[in-house]
mmCIF file of C-alpha atoms in Angstrom:
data_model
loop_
_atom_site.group_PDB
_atom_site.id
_atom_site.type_symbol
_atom_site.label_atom_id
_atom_site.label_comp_id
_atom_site.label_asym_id
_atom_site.label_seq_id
_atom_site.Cartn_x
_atom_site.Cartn_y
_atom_site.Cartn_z
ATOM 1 C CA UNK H 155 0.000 0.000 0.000
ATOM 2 C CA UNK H 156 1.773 3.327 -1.108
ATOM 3 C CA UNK H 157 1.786 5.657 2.273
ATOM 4 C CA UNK H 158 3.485 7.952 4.151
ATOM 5 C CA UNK H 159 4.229 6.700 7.735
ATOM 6 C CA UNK H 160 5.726 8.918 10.638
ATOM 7 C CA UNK H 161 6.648 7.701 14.153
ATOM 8 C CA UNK H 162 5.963 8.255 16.459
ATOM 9 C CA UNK H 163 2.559 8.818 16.661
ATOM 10 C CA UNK H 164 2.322 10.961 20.003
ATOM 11 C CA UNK H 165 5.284 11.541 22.521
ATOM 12 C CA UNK H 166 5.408 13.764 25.007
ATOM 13 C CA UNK H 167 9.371 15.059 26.161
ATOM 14 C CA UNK H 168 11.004 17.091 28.268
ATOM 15 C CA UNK H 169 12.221 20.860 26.994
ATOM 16 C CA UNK H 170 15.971 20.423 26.086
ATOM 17 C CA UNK H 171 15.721 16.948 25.306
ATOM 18 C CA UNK H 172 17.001 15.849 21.346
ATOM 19 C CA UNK H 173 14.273 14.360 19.560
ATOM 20 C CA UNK H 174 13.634 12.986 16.418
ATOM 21 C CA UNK H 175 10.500 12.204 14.441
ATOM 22 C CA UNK H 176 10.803 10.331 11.481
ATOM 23 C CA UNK H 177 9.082 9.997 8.018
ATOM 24 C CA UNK H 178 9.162 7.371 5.866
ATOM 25 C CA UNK H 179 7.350 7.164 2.201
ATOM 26 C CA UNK H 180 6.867 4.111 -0.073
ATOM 27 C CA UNK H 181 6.152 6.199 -3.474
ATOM 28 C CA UNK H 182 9.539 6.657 -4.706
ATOM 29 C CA UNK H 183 8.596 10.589 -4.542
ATOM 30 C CA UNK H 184 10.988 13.100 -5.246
ATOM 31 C CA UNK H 185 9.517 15.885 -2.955
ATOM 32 C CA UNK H 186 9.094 15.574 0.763
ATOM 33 C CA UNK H 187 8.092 18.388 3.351
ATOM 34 C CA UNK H 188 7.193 19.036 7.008
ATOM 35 C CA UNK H 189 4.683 21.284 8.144
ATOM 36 C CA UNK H 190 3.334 21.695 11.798
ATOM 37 C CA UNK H 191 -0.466 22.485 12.562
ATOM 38 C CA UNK H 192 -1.409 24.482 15.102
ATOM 39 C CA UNK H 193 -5.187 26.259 16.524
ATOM 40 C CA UNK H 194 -5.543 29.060 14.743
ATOM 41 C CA UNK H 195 -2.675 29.248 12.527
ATOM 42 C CA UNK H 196 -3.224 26.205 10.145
ATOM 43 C CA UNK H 197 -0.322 23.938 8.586
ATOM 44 C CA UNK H 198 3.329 25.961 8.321
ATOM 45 C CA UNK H 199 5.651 24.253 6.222
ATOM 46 C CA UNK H 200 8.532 23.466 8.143
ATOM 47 C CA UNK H 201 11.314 22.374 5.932
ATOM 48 C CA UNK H 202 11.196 20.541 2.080
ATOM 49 C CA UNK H 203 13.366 18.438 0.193
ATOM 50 C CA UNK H 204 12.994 17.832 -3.648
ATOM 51 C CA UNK H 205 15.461 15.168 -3.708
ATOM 52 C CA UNK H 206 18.550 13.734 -1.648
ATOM 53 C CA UNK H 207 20.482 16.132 -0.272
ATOM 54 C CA UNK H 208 18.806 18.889 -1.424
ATOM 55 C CA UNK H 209 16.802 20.578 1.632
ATOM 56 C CA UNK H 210 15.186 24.086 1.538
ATOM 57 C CA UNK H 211 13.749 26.017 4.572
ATOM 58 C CA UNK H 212 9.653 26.770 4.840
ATOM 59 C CA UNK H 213 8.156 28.991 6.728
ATOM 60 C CA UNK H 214 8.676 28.650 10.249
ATOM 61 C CA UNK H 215 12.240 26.513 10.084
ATOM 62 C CA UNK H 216 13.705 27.906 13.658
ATOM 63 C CA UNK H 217 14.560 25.175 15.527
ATOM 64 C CA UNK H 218 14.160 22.465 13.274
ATOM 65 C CA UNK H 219 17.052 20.342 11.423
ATOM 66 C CA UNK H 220 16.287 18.330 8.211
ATOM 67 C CA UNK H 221 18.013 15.410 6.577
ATOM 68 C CA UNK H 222 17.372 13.792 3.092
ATOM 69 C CA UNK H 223 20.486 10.594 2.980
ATOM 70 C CA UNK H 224 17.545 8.888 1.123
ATOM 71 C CA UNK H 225 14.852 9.525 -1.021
ATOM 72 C CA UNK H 226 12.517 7.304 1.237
ATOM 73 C CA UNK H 227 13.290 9.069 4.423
ATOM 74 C CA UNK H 228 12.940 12.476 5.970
ATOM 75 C CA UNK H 229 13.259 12.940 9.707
ATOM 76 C CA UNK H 230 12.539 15.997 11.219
ATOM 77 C CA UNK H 231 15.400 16.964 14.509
ATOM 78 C CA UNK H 232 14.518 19.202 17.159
ATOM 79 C CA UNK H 233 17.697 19.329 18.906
ATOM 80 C CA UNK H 234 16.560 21.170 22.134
ATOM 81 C CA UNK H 235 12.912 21.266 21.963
ATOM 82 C CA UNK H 236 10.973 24.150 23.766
ATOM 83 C CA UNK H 237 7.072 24.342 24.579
ATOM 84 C CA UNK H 238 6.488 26.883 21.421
ATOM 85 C CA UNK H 239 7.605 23.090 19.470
ATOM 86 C CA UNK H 240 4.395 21.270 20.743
ATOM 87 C CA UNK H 241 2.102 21.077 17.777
ATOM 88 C CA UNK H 242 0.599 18.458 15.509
ATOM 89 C CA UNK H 243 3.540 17.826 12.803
ATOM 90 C CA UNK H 244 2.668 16.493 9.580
ATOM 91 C CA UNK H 245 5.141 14.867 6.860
ATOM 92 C CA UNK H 246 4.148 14.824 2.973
ATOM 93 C CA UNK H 247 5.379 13.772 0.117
ATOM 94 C CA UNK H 248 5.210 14.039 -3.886
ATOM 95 C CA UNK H 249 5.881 13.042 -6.890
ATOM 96 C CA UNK H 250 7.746 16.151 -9.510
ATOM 97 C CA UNK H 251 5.322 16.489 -12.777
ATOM 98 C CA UNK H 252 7.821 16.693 -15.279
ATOM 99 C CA UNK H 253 4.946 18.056 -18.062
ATOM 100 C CA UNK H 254 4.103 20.811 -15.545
ATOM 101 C CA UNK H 255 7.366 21.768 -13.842
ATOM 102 C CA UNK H 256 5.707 21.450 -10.019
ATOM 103 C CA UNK H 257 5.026 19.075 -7.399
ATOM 104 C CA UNK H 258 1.776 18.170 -7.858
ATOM 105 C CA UNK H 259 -0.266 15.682 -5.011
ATOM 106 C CA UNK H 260 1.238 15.686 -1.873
ATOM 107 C CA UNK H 261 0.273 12.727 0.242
ATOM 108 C CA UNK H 262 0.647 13.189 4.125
ATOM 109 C CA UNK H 263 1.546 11.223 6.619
ATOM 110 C CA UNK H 264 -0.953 10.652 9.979
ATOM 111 C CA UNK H 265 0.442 13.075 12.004
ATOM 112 C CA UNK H 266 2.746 13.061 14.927
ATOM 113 C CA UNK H 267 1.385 15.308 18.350
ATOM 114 C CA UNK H 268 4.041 16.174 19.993
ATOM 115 C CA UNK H 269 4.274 17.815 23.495
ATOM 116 C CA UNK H 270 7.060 19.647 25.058
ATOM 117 C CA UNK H 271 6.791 20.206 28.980
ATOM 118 C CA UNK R 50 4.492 35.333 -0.257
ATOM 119 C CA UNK R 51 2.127 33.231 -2.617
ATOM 120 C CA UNK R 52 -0.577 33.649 -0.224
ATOM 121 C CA UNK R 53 -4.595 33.437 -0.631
ATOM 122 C CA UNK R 54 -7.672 34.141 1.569
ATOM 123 C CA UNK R 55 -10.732 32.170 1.911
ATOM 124 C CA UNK R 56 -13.579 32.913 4.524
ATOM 125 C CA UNK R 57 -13.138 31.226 7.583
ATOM 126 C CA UNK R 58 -16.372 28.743 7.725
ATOM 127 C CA UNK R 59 -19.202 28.184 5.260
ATOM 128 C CA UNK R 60 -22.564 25.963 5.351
ATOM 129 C CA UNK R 61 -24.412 24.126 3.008
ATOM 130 C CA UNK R 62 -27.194 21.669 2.637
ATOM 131 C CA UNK R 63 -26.609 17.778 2.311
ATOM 132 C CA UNK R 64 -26.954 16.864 -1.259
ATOM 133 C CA UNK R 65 -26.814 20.481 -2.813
ATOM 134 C CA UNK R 66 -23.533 21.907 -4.660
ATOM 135 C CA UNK R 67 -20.766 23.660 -2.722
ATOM 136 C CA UNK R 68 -18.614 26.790 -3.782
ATOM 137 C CA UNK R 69 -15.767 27.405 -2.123
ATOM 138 C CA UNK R 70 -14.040 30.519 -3.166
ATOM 139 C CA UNK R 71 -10.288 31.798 -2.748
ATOM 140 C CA UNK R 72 -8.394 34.690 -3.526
ATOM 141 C CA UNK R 73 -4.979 35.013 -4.874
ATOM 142 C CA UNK R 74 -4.694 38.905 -5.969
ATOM 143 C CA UNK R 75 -0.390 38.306 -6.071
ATOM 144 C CA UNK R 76 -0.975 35.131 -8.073
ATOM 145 C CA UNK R 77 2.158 34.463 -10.170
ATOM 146 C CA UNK R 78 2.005 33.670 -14.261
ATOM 147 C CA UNK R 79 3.905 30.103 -12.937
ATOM 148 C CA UNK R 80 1.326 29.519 -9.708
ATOM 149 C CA UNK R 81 -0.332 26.475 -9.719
ATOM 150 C CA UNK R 82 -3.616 26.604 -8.012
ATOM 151 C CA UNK R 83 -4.027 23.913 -5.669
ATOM 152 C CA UNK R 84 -7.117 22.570 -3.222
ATOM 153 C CA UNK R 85 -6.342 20.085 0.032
ATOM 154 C CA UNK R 86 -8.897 19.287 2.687
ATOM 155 C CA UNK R 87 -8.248 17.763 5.716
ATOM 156 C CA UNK R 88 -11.106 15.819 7.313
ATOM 157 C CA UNK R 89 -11.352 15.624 11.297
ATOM 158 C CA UNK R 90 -8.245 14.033 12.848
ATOM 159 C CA UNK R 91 -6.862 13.053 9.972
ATOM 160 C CA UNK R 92 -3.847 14.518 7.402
ATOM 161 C CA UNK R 93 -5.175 16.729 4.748
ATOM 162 C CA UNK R 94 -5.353 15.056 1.490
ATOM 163 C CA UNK R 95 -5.347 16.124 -2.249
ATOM 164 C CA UNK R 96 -8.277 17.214 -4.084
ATOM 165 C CA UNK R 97 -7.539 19.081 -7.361
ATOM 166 C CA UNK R 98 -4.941 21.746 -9.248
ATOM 167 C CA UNK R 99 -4.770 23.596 -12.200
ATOM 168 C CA UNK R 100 -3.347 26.421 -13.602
ATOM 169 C CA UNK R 101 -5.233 28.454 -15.985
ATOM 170 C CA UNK R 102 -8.285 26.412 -17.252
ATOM 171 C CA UNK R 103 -10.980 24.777 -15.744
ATOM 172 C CA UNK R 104 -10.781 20.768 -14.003
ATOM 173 C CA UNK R 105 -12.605 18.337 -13.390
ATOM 174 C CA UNK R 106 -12.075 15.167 -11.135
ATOM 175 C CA UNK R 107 -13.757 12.483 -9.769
ATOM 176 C CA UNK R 108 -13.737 14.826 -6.523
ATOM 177 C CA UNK R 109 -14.897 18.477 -7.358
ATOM 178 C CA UNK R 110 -14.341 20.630 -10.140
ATOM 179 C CA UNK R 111 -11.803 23.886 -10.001
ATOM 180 C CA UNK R 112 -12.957 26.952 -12.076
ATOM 181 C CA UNK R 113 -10.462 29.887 -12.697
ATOM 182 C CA UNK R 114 -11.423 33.426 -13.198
ATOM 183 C CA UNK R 115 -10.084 34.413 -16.287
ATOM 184 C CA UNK R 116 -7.681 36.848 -14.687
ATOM 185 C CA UNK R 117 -6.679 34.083 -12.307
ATOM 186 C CA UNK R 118 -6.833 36.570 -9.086
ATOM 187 C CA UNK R 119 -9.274 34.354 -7.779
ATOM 188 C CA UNK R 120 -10.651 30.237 -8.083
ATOM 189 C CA UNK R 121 -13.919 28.431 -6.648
ATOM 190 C CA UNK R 122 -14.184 24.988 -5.575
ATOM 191 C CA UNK R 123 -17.070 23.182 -6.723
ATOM 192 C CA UNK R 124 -18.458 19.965 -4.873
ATOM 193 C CA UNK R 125 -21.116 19.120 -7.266
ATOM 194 C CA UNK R 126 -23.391 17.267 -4.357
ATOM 195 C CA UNK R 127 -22.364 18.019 -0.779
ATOM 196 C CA UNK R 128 -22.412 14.864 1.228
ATOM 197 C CA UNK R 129 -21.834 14.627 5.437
ATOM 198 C CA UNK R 130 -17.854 13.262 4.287
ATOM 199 C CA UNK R 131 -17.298 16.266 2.951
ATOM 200 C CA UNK R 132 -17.377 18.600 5.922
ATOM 201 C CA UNK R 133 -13.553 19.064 6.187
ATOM 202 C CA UNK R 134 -11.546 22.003 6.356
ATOM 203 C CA UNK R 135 -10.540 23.312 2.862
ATOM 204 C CA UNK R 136 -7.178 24.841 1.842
ATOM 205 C CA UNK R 137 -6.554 26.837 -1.319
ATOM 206 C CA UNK R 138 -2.745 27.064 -2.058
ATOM 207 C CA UNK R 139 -0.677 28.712 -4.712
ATOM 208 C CA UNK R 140 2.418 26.362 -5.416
ATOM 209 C CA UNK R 141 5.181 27.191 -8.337
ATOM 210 C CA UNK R 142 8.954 26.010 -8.544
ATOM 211 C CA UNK R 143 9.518 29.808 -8.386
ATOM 212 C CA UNK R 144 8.331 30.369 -5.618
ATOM 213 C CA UNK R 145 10.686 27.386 -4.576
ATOM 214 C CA UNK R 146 8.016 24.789 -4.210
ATOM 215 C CA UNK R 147 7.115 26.254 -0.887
ATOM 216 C CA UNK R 148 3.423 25.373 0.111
ATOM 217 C CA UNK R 149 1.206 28.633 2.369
ATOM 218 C CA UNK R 150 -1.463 26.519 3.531
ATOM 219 C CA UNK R 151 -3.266 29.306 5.161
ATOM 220 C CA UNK R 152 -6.343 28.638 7.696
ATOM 221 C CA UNK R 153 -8.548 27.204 5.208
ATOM 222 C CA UNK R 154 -12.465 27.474 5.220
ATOM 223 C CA UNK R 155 -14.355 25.172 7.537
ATOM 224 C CA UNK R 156 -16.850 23.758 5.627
ATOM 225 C CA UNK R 157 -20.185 22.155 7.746
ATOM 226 C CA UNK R 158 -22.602 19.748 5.801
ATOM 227 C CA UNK R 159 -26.098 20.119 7.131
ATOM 228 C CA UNK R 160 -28.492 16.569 6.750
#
């Protein structure tokens, strides 16, 4: 079944504490992203990738690492997480539409809700 | 910013046709115009793009104003699934394949 899968699903940590969240698609897609959701404020794209090794910063990429070793994986790092980091992080990813020269359907992930005491 | 607005909640009637409409005054000659929704607890999920003319998909249909400053969603036949919160997006490789989700509209399906 093609998917996105993240892990984990919910973890609550401790502020300071390295974490990583990981993202792993089954599509052989090019494109892969991160966005976090939260009330009021909608999704916020994190950080993207369109391929291996090639990362690009979104919108709100402050304390957030990236890395793209493989097209099938892209974890997202918070090396010292703070309480402004809990949220509701989704990962996406897509396949690059040669014909129109964009990204087209981006297929997410179910979420991750992470909380940061 | 490639960045569009859409009211914050709409209604509509079980089994009648939906328009959703978004603006996107700073829309780009190379903005794609795309439409997510995201259904209660759950990722959002793909529903249709284009760029200049009208589509159709087995899911809505996207009409384009002619100037392309704006777009409306169309869900031919409203059905209880479809309340979900709806994003309109403007998505080009110039504008580095960076997606502005925005706050969406929050569409409610009345039976």
């Amino acid at each position: 079944e093609a998917q996105v899968t993240q892990n984990p699903r919910y973890l609550i940590t401790v502020t300071g504490k390295k974490l990583t969240v990981t993202c792993s698609q089954n599509m052989n897609h090019e494109y892969m992203s991160w966005y976090r959701q939260d009330p009021g404020l909608g999704l916020r794209q994190i950080y993207y990738s369109m391929n291996v090794e090639v990362t690009d910063k979104g919108d709100v990429p402050e304390g957030y690492k990236v890395s793209r070793k493989e097209k099938r994986n892209f974890p997202l790092i918070l090396e010292s997480p703070s309480p402004n980091q809990t949220s509701l992080y989704f990962c996406a990813s897509s396949l690059w539409d040669w014909a129109s020269g964009i990204y087209n359907e981006q297929f997410f992930g179910p979420g991750t809700r992470l909380t940061v005491l | 910013d490639a960045k569009t607005t859409q009211p914050n909640s709409m209604e509509s009637n079980e089994e009648e046709p939906v328009h959703l409409p978004c603006n996107h005054s700073t829309i780009s000659g190379t903005d794609y115009i795309h439409w997510y929704r995201q259904l209660p607890s759950q990722g959002p999920e793909y529903v249709i793009h284009g760029l200049t003319s009208n589509v159709n998909n087995r899911m809505a249909s996207l009409a384009i104003a002619e100037d392309r400053k704006s777009s409306t969603l169309i869900l031919h036949r409203a059905t209880l699934r479809d309340a979900a919160v709806y994003y309109c997006i403007l998505g080009s490789s110039n504008t580095g394949n960076q997606f502005y989700f925005g706050t969406g509209t929050s569409l409610t399906v009345i039976p």
